[in-house]
XYZ file of C-alpha atoms in Angstrom:
549
model
C 13.002 22.509 6.394
C 15.888 21.454 8.125
C 15.890 21.228 12.060
C 19.375 23.877 12.276
C 16.771 26.525 9.892
C 13.823 25.617 12.280
C 16.389 26.833 15.034
C 17.480 30.060 13.603
C 14.051 30.998 13.187
C 13.078 30.957 16.747
C 12.008 34.222 19.222
C 14.566 36.172 21.696
C 17.750 34.535 22.248
C 16.708 30.753 21.384
C 18.674 30.741 18.129
C 22.068 31.915 20.170
C 22.331 28.519 21.953
C 21.447 25.922 19.829
C 23.220 22.800 19.570
C 22.951 19.362 17.381
C 24.722 16.009 18.469
C 24.122 12.554 16.961
C 22.744 9.677 17.765
C 26.012 9.189 19.736
C 25.170 11.795 21.302
C 29.109 13.215 19.909
C 28.652 17.496 19.672
C 28.033 17.596 15.445
C 27.483 21.195 15.214
C 26.630 24.017 17.612
C 26.145 28.103 17.378
C 28.777 30.610 18.501
C 26.995 31.602 21.287
C 27.306 27.284 22.821
C 30.742 27.441 21.549
C 31.677 30.347 23.960
C 29.564 29.785 26.522
C 31.126 26.352 27.075
C 34.339 27.121 25.768
C 33.765 24.087 23.937
C 34.977 23.177 19.389
C 33.110 20.749 17.402
C 35.456 17.829 18.160
C 35.185 13.820 18.158
C 35.635 13.807 21.784
C 33.003 16.467 23.111
C 29.064 15.414 23.802
C 25.943 15.895 24.935
C 27.222 15.073 28.809
C 30.014 17.103 28.342
C 27.756 20.373 27.783
C 25.567 19.745 30.107
C 26.982 17.690 32.267
C 23.351 18.056 34.508
C 21.894 15.813 32.495
C 23.619 12.670 33.833
C 21.024 12.712 36.187
C 19.266 9.562 36.354
C 15.851 11.335 35.478
C 17.277 13.551 33.507
C 18.796 11.063 31.837
C 15.931 9.015 31.018
C 14.008 11.501 29.294
C 17.057 12.527 27.306
C 17.269 8.615 26.027
C 12.974 9.000 25.545
C 13.575 11.781 22.851
C 16.494 10.136 21.408
C 14.267 7.294 20.284
C 11.719 9.531 18.933
C 9.703 10.589 21.928
C 7.622 14.460 22.332
C 9.830 17.192 22.822
C 11.046 17.837 26.379
C 11.424 21.089 28.455
C 14.097 20.810 30.992
C 15.223 23.147 33.438
C 18.884 23.157 35.194
C 20.875 24.655 37.289
C 21.916 28.281 37.059
C 25.758 28.473 35.232
C 28.100 31.311 36.583
C 26.554 33.917 35.609
C 23.323 33.334 37.798
C 21.416 32.561 34.486
C 18.483 30.003 35.076
C 19.070 27.802 31.973
C 16.124 25.898 30.556
C 16.784 23.737 27.628
C 14.432 22.046 24.782
C 15.394 18.867 23.669
C 13.625 17.635 20.413
C 15.179 14.302 17.961
C 16.350 15.236 14.299
C 17.269 13.253 11.319
C 20.724 12.636 12.911
C 19.864 12.498 16.839
C 18.806 15.270 19.302
C 19.215 19.091 18.708
C 19.201 21.183 22.196
C 17.768 24.905 22.257
C 18.397 26.800 25.133
C 17.227 30.402 26.852
C 18.330 31.627 29.688
C 17.371 35.145 31.846
C 18.002 36.038 35.187
C 14.453 35.969 36.469
C 14.108 33.308 39.963
C 14.758 29.775 39.995
C 11.018 28.922 41.219
C 9.431 31.012 38.862
C 7.621 29.253 36.335
C 9.815 28.664 33.316
C 7.954 31.176 30.222
C 8.846 33.103 27.129
C 11.319 31.727 24.840
C 11.727 27.804 25.629
C 7.972 27.420 25.618
C 7.230 29.654 22.402
C 9.869 27.392 20.753
C 8.515 24.090 21.844
C 4.587 24.996 20.920
C 6.822 26.283 17.458
C 7.922 22.209 16.882
C 5.262 20.932 17.855
C 3.423 22.469 15.411
C 6.027 21.913 12.455
C 6.537 18.400 13.814
C 4.359 14.474 13.604
C 3.801 13.618 17.209
C 4.077 10.299 16.091
C 6.659 9.909 13.611
C 8.938 12.953 14.915
C 9.639 13.769 11.548
C 8.859 16.998 9.995
C 4.501 17.377 9.036
C 2.225 19.113 6.421
C 2.406 22.719 7.377
C 5.683 22.571 7.374
C 6.195 20.956 3.926
C 4.029 23.328 3.004
C 5.790 26.097 4.284
C 9.883 24.525 2.497
C 8.875 23.799 -0.877
C 7.493 26.765 -1.719
C 10.548 28.747 0.115
C 12.750 26.840 -2.093
C 11.034 27.196 -5.429
C 11.821 28.534 -7.583
C 15.076 27.594 -8.370
C 18.392 30.176 -9.327
C 19.842 29.124 -12.549
C 21.742 26.437 -12.897
C 20.612 24.459 -9.754
C 18.339 21.785 -8.779
C 15.695 20.262 -6.257
C 14.141 16.910 -6.457
C 10.782 16.466 -4.501
C 9.831 12.778 -3.770
C 6.701 11.468 -2.948
C 6.541 8.226 -1.117
C 3.836 5.420 -0.278
C 3.436 2.430 1.404
C 1.684 -0.891 -0.275
C -0.385 -3.028 1.798
C -0.596 -1.023 4.801
C -4.479 -0.767 4.925
C -4.116 -4.355 5.647
C -1.661 -4.030 9.015
C -4.373 -1.833 10.038
C -7.317 -3.992 9.454
C -5.909 -7.608 10.205
C -3.258 -6.237 13.925
C -4.870 -2.882 14.491
C -3.772 0.588 14.267
C -1.928 0.054 17.457
C 0.147 -1.845 14.890
C 0.275 0.259 12.608
C 1.627 3.236 14.657
C 4.223 0.920 14.792
C 5.318 0.819 11.302
C 4.627 4.310 10.414
C 7.335 4.685 13.112
C 9.954 2.106 11.963
C 9.378 3.212 8.370
C 10.224 7.243 9.474
C 13.036 5.812 11.120
C 13.592 3.320 8.083
C 13.495 6.732 5.523
C 15.642 9.238 8.305
C 18.436 6.246 7.829
C 18.721 6.271 4.163
C 19.459 10.489 4.339
C 21.930 12.894 3.984
C 23.209 16.372 3.815
C 20.340 18.017 2.030
C 17.982 15.740 2.167
C 14.613 16.477 4.193
C 11.467 14.173 5.108
C 7.689 14.930 6.024
C 4.703 12.862 6.997
C 2.578 14.685 4.651
C -0.263 12.437 5.998
C -1.756 8.742 6.725
C 1.141 6.811 5.330
C 2.145 9.465 2.695
C 5.778 10.795 3.309
C 7.976 13.122 0.833
C 11.090 13.801 0.781
C 13.011 17.611 -0.495
C 16.337 16.785 -2.178
C 18.871 19.830 -2.460
C 21.412 18.449 -5.263
C 22.296 19.624 -8.617
C 23.005 16.362 -9.792
C 19.867 15.388 -10.880
C 18.016 13.268 -11.338
C 21.393 10.826 -10.745
C 20.589 12.058 -6.717
C 17.363 11.444 -6.588
C 17.113 8.350 -8.388
C 19.961 7.027 -6.169
C 18.212 8.394 -2.996
C 14.738 6.678 -4.373
C 15.735 3.221 -4.973
C 17.980 3.257 -1.529
C 14.283 4.753 -0.149
C 12.429 0.888 -2.147
C 15.518 -1.708 -0.477
C 14.977 -0.108 2.850
C 11.437 -1.531 2.609
C 12.194 -5.081 1.542
C 12.774 -6.434 4.915
C 9.478 -6.656 7.004
C 8.915 -4.811 10.284
C 8.555 -7.257 13.064
C 5.846 -6.334 14.773
C 4.890 -8.576 18.278
C 7.124 -11.448 16.311
C 4.416 -11.164 13.622
C 6.893 -10.826 10.155
C 5.027 -7.646 8.559
C 5.880 -6.710 4.666
C 5.150 -3.577 3.484
C 6.334 -1.576 0.888
C 7.631 1.762 -0.504
C 7.062 3.341 -4.005
C 8.273 6.697 -4.806
C 7.240 9.140 -7.187
C 10.539 11.606 -7.916
C 9.638 15.209 -9.780
C 12.775 17.605 -10.631
C 12.887 20.960 -10.146
C 13.058 23.472 -12.151
C 12.411 20.611 -15.623
C 9.626 18.884 -14.283
C 8.034 22.896 -12.538
C 8.917 25.773 -10.375
C 6.961 26.202 -8.431
C 5.105 24.257 -5.796
C 1.942 23.296 -7.338
C 3.164 22.131 -10.209
C 6.316 19.699 -8.444
C 3.861 18.659 -6.648
C 1.573 17.170 -8.956
C 4.648 16.092 -11.446
C 5.874 14.006 -8.185
C 1.912 12.639 -8.007
C 1.799 11.442 -11.162
C 5.723 9.357 -11.575
C 3.781 7.915 -7.950
C 1.028 6.263 -9.452
C 3.230 5.363 -12.856
C 5.411 3.742 -9.707
C 2.130 2.437 -8.268
C 0.979 0.989 -11.451
C 3.909 -0.796 -12.243
C 3.562 -3.014 -10.137
C 4.692 -1.450 -6.922
C 7.478 -1.432 -4.550
C 9.387 0.557 -6.676
C 10.333 4.371 -7.693
C 9.601 6.024 -11.544
C 10.631 9.565 -12.046
C 8.377 12.069 -13.838
C 7.861 12.432 -17.580
C 5.854 13.598 -20.377
C 4.302 10.314 -21.370
C 3.156 9.376 -18.017
C 0.998 12.724 -18.121
C -0.019 11.728 -21.455
C -0.856 8.289 -20.145
C -2.773 9.552 -17.310
C -4.961 11.637 -19.399
C -5.798 8.818 -21.728
C -7.064 7.081 -18.213
C -8.823 9.962 -17.114
C -11.038 9.623 -20.495
C -11.395 5.775 -20.048
C -12.937 6.641 -16.303
C -15.481 9.042 -17.890
C -16.392 6.601 -20.165
C -17.068 3.949 -17.841
C -19.598 5.905 -16.787
C -21.988 4.959 -19.876
C -20.538 1.822 -20.868
C -23.231 -0.442 -19.179
C -26.211 2.000 -20.603
C -24.184 1.558 -23.866
C -23.865 -2.166 -24.051
C -20.124 -1.908 -24.505
C -19.625 -4.828 -21.804
C -19.408 -8.426 -23.071
C -18.284 -11.862 -21.461
C -15.410 -14.175 -22.478
C -16.461 -17.763 -21.109
C -12.885 -19.714 -19.960
C -13.730 -23.908 -19.755
C -12.754 -25.545 -15.957
C -12.027 -29.068 -16.627
C -12.564 -31.315 -13.765
C -9.206 -33.626 -14.076
C -10.882 -37.004 -13.478
C -14.110 -35.605 -15.437
C -13.818 -33.357 -18.176
C -14.550 -29.738 -18.776
C -17.597 -29.376 -16.017
C -18.500 -25.489 -16.513
C -17.247 -22.383 -17.617
C -15.935 -18.976 -15.767
C -17.563 -15.431 -16.544
C -14.392 -12.720 -17.191
C -15.830 -9.480 -17.441
C -14.527 -7.261 -21.111
C -14.919 -3.842 -21.774
C -14.897 -3.152 -25.864
C -14.241 1.154 -25.630
C -15.767 2.717 -29.276
C -12.121 4.115 -29.908
C -9.674 2.388 -27.291
C -10.607 -1.381 -28.060
C -11.030 -3.695 -25.715
C -9.296 -2.477 -22.440
C -7.822 -5.060 -20.286
C -9.966 -5.582 -16.829
C -6.981 -5.103 -14.307
C -7.454 -1.359 -15.886
C -11.188 -0.543 -15.872
C -12.043 -3.023 -12.336
C -10.346 -0.714 -10.285
C -11.678 2.398 -11.740
C -15.328 1.412 -11.410
C -14.565 -0.028 -8.150
C -12.958 3.178 -6.988
C -15.886 5.390 -8.504
C -18.791 3.130 -7.209
C -19.628 1.389 -10.310
C -18.920 -2.623 -9.461
C -22.585 -3.328 -8.108
C -24.373 -2.653 -10.987
C -21.867 -3.745 -13.738
C -21.456 -6.887 -11.095
C -25.335 -7.634 -11.015
C -25.460 -7.459 -14.775
C -22.861 -9.427 -15.296
C -24.042 -12.195 -12.386
C -27.582 -11.936 -15.055
C -25.607 -12.460 -18.285
C -23.917 -15.310 -17.306
C -26.795 -17.283 -15.980
C -28.927 -16.633 -18.494
C -26.017 -17.669 -20.676
C -25.481 -21.492 -18.467
C -28.708 -21.567 -18.522
C -28.557 -22.737 -22.556
C -25.405 -25.359 -21.332
C -26.171 -29.145 -20.129
C -27.719 -29.206 -17.038
C -24.149 -30.610 -15.222
C -22.612 -27.530 -16.302
C -21.661 -24.583 -13.193
C -20.917 -20.695 -14.509
C -18.388 -19.050 -11.495
C -18.468 -15.639 -11.234
C -16.037 -13.448 -9.909
C -16.654 -10.438 -7.001
C -15.330 -7.302 -6.626
C -14.915 -6.598 -2.546
C -17.005 -3.339 -3.656
C -19.903 -5.578 -4.967
C -19.484 -8.323 -1.658
C -19.344 -5.652 1.100
C -22.534 -3.509 -0.626
C -25.375 -3.998 1.916
C -28.144 -5.983 0.453
C -25.782 -8.715 -1.555
C -27.434 -11.844 -0.770
C -31.345 -10.125 -1.819
C -30.038 -9.268 -5.172
C -28.295 -12.603 -5.623
C -31.864 -14.352 -4.532
C -33.571 -12.419 -7.293
C -31.169 -12.552 -10.584
C -31.459 -16.682 -9.441
C -35.464 -16.030 -9.665
C -35.310 -14.077 -12.377
C -32.966 -16.107 -14.615
C -34.758 -19.498 -13.482
C -30.985 -20.409 -13.015
C -30.571 -23.203 -10.256
C -27.853 -22.388 -7.492
C -26.129 -25.139 -6.934
C -25.439 -24.312 -10.736
C -23.655 -21.241 -9.950
C -19.874 -20.909 -7.838
C -19.112 -17.485 -7.010
C -15.133 -16.888 -6.701
C -14.365 -13.847 -4.219
C -10.464 -13.152 -3.043
C -9.022 -12.875 0.161
C -8.643 -8.689 -0.042
C -12.916 -9.495 0.698
C -12.470 -11.441 4.121
C -10.294 -8.298 5.473
C -13.236 -5.638 5.970
C -15.816 -6.331 8.487
C -15.078 -9.856 9.472
C -18.343 -10.945 11.083
C -20.321 -9.929 8.472
C -18.799 -11.523 6.034
C -19.011 -14.618 7.763
C -23.202 -13.895 7.564
C -22.718 -13.411 4.049
C -20.972 -16.272 3.367
C -22.820 -18.771 5.328
C -26.291 -17.134 3.695
C -24.922 -17.983 0.128
C -24.455 -21.745 1.279
C -27.756 -21.631 2.834
C -28.984 -21.100 -1.053
C -26.834 -23.862 -2.137
C -24.277 -21.265 -4.194
C -20.643 -22.755 -4.028
C -17.948 -20.387 -2.834
C -14.258 -20.326 -4.728
C -11.732 -18.635 -2.425
C -9.299 -16.920 -6.010
C -6.151 -16.516 -6.041
C -4.734 -17.753 -2.353
C -1.540 -17.482 -1.225
C -1.326 -13.958 -3.001
C -2.519 -11.405 0.049
C -2.801 -12.035 3.292
C -4.299 -15.145 3.587
C -6.527 -15.614 6.987
C -6.690 -19.500 7.259
C -9.203 -19.153 10.409
C -11.242 -18.565 7.444
C -10.560 -21.751 6.405
C -11.360 -23.053 9.657
C -14.239 -20.923 10.012
C -16.215 -21.497 6.327
C -16.770 -24.373 4.304
C -15.508 -22.870 0.818
C -15.949 -25.494 -1.862
C -12.692 -24.620 -3.589
C -9.246 -23.291 -3.136
C -7.716 -21.577 -6.326
C -4.347 -21.387 -6.646
C -3.168 -18.079 -8.444
C -1.196 -18.325 -11.650
C 1.293 -16.654 -9.842
C 2.734 -20.144 -8.549
C 1.592 -22.586 -11.349
C 4.026 -21.015 -14.227
C 7.196 -22.378 -13.054
C 5.760 -25.336 -10.710
C 7.521 -27.746 -13.045
C 11.111 -26.307 -12.041
C 10.949 -23.904 -8.629
C 10.952 -26.067 -5.855
C 9.383 -22.909 -3.931
C 6.912 -23.083 -5.959
C 6.427 -26.847 -6.222
C 6.755 -26.526 -2.186
C 3.612 -23.920 -1.958
C 1.165 -26.137 -4.326
C 2.295 -29.144 -2.744
C 1.158 -27.472 1.007
C -1.809 -25.489 -0.871
C -3.538 -29.248 -2.345
C -2.140 -30.691 1.127
C -4.362 -28.657 3.091
C -7.222 -27.893 0.887
C -7.628 -31.860 0.830
C -7.593 -31.843 4.740
C -10.436 -29.371 4.751
C -12.284 -31.327 2.378
C -11.859 -29.005 0.349
C -10.714 -29.469 -3.796
C -8.244 -27.284 -5.558
C -8.405 -25.050 -9.164
C -4.808 -24.130 -10.657
C -5.600 -21.421 -12.733
C -2.589 -20.222 -16.071
C -2.351 -23.563 -16.657
C -0.333 -23.265 -19.849
C 1.659 -26.663 -20.795
C 1.406 -30.220 -20.660
C 4.281 -30.662 -18.070
C 2.317 -28.130 -15.661
C -1.054 -29.887 -16.311
C 0.795 -33.527 -15.740
C 2.549 -32.399 -12.467
C -0.558 -30.896 -11.118
C -2.198 -34.283 -11.896
C 0.572 -36.214 -9.805
C -0.136 -34.087 -7.306
C -4.005 -34.629 -6.935
C -5.139 -31.113 -8.081
C -8.696 -31.460 -8.725
C -9.053 -28.389 -11.411
C -7.259 -26.973 -13.873
C -8.089 -23.980 -16.047
C -6.086 -22.082 -18.684
C -4.882 -21.932 -22.009
C -3.656 -25.825 -22.389
C -7.592 -26.495 -21.772
C -9.022 -23.681 -23.542
C -8.648 -19.793 -24.249
C -11.669 -17.437 -23.185
C -14.144 -17.362 -26.102
C -17.150 -15.747 -26.633
C -21.021 -16.703 -26.229
C -21.734 -17.621 -29.570
C -18.283 -19.247 -29.992
C -18.780 -21.323 -26.550
C -22.272 -22.790 -28.165
C -20.593 -24.080 -31.696
C -17.807 -25.653 -28.713
C -20.320 -27.515 -26.931
C -22.251 -28.791 -30.105
C -18.813 -30.113 -31.714
C -17.032 -31.074 -28.769
C -17.216 -34.328 -27.441
C -16.297 -34.026 -23.559
C -13.646 -36.198 -23.718
C -11.724 -36.525 -20.545
C -7.946 -35.026 -20.103
């Protein structure tokens, strides 16, 4: 609901004395009652201070500025006018500036204000988010059904907006910093809106926009792209630049649904598609998205029985030490669905983590990989990836020990790969777990280094054996000066801390040569060997002479 609509719903005479001002406090529009009472017209030189000069008092002016900046609505009593009526002003922030609702009565000024002004304040607070000043979910739940079904020939767009990488802000900088980001998020969304467009904060880092416009989906896509661009620049918090993106899902009434439930479902599916396509983008709902979602739900249901029906298998990719040759293999989990075929790990692992299945699956992978590795030459290691869900599960180190004992596999020949995502949770417990693994003799590799919220303090506090450079930085390392600078920095940092460096995604001789010149220790990628089945690996070991690279 627009703020003008909120004003129109006030009891008594609140709706008769309503005025709106832009961020510069120039009068944008007002009710006929205000224009008549103060003998004004909406003109370029009419300001809040001319309508209500009493607000120029320094104490009152500071309240006005606070509300304009997004603070809570304020009730202000000012001197009676010529009619000897007491005047109470409810000031509240709007998407374009400031709104004022004036109530009057002839009760003695000394009496505590009540009635319409109090009701107006309570209604505003009930329908607006206290942190950001945007209309809240309650208001959204009223506005969307009120605008549907759309009349014949007209259209309406609903945009669901979700912040990308917001949780790490709370985890690393604290909830106070998260609140600052949410306030600035509301400001960026408001700055992108125009007439007929209303923003809402639904919950947490979830926002929505209702757009009343018939040129659809063109106008919705234009606005959505503006919103995505608005989040390309970092938020600055206490001098720290924080990057938080935005993903947007768009649904259009009546084509995607002509009631609130249908339209919200369509926008949610479009938002899911935007995130699945890489986040930081907008997607407009189409029927194929529904089919893909249904397929994913089918996979999710199938995942629950995949382990017991032995649908998982492991492939192994060579790990090549530049100065030595092959020193082991990384175990890569795969899923062969009976109808869908081989499902990519990027699809099913997030499902397994979300459904709490990764603990059992991870234990199976570790045991299978160690059993297979026990057949290899005694100097070969096996590297196994750990998901955050496994690492944070109670009793994790005990399960590792039990599996190694059951398989009779030496701890020093096992390398566990963790990502920086793991390090964002429960700091003290994480370090304790890492140190326990170190005491057991297990090697620890920090995977995908540089792609997330790198915490250099962890490199200082815990001696990782290996840092793995993500393939994102390797793919153009021969030609991109920025990638070269990042890779040289990581190699120098690791070696300075007594750690080894491994590069993933090596696909060309040129990449391998460049990395060798920069003293990268280990390479992994299709150039050195594609992932292979356990049977193929055994044949490979029989035939290979393990020549040095």
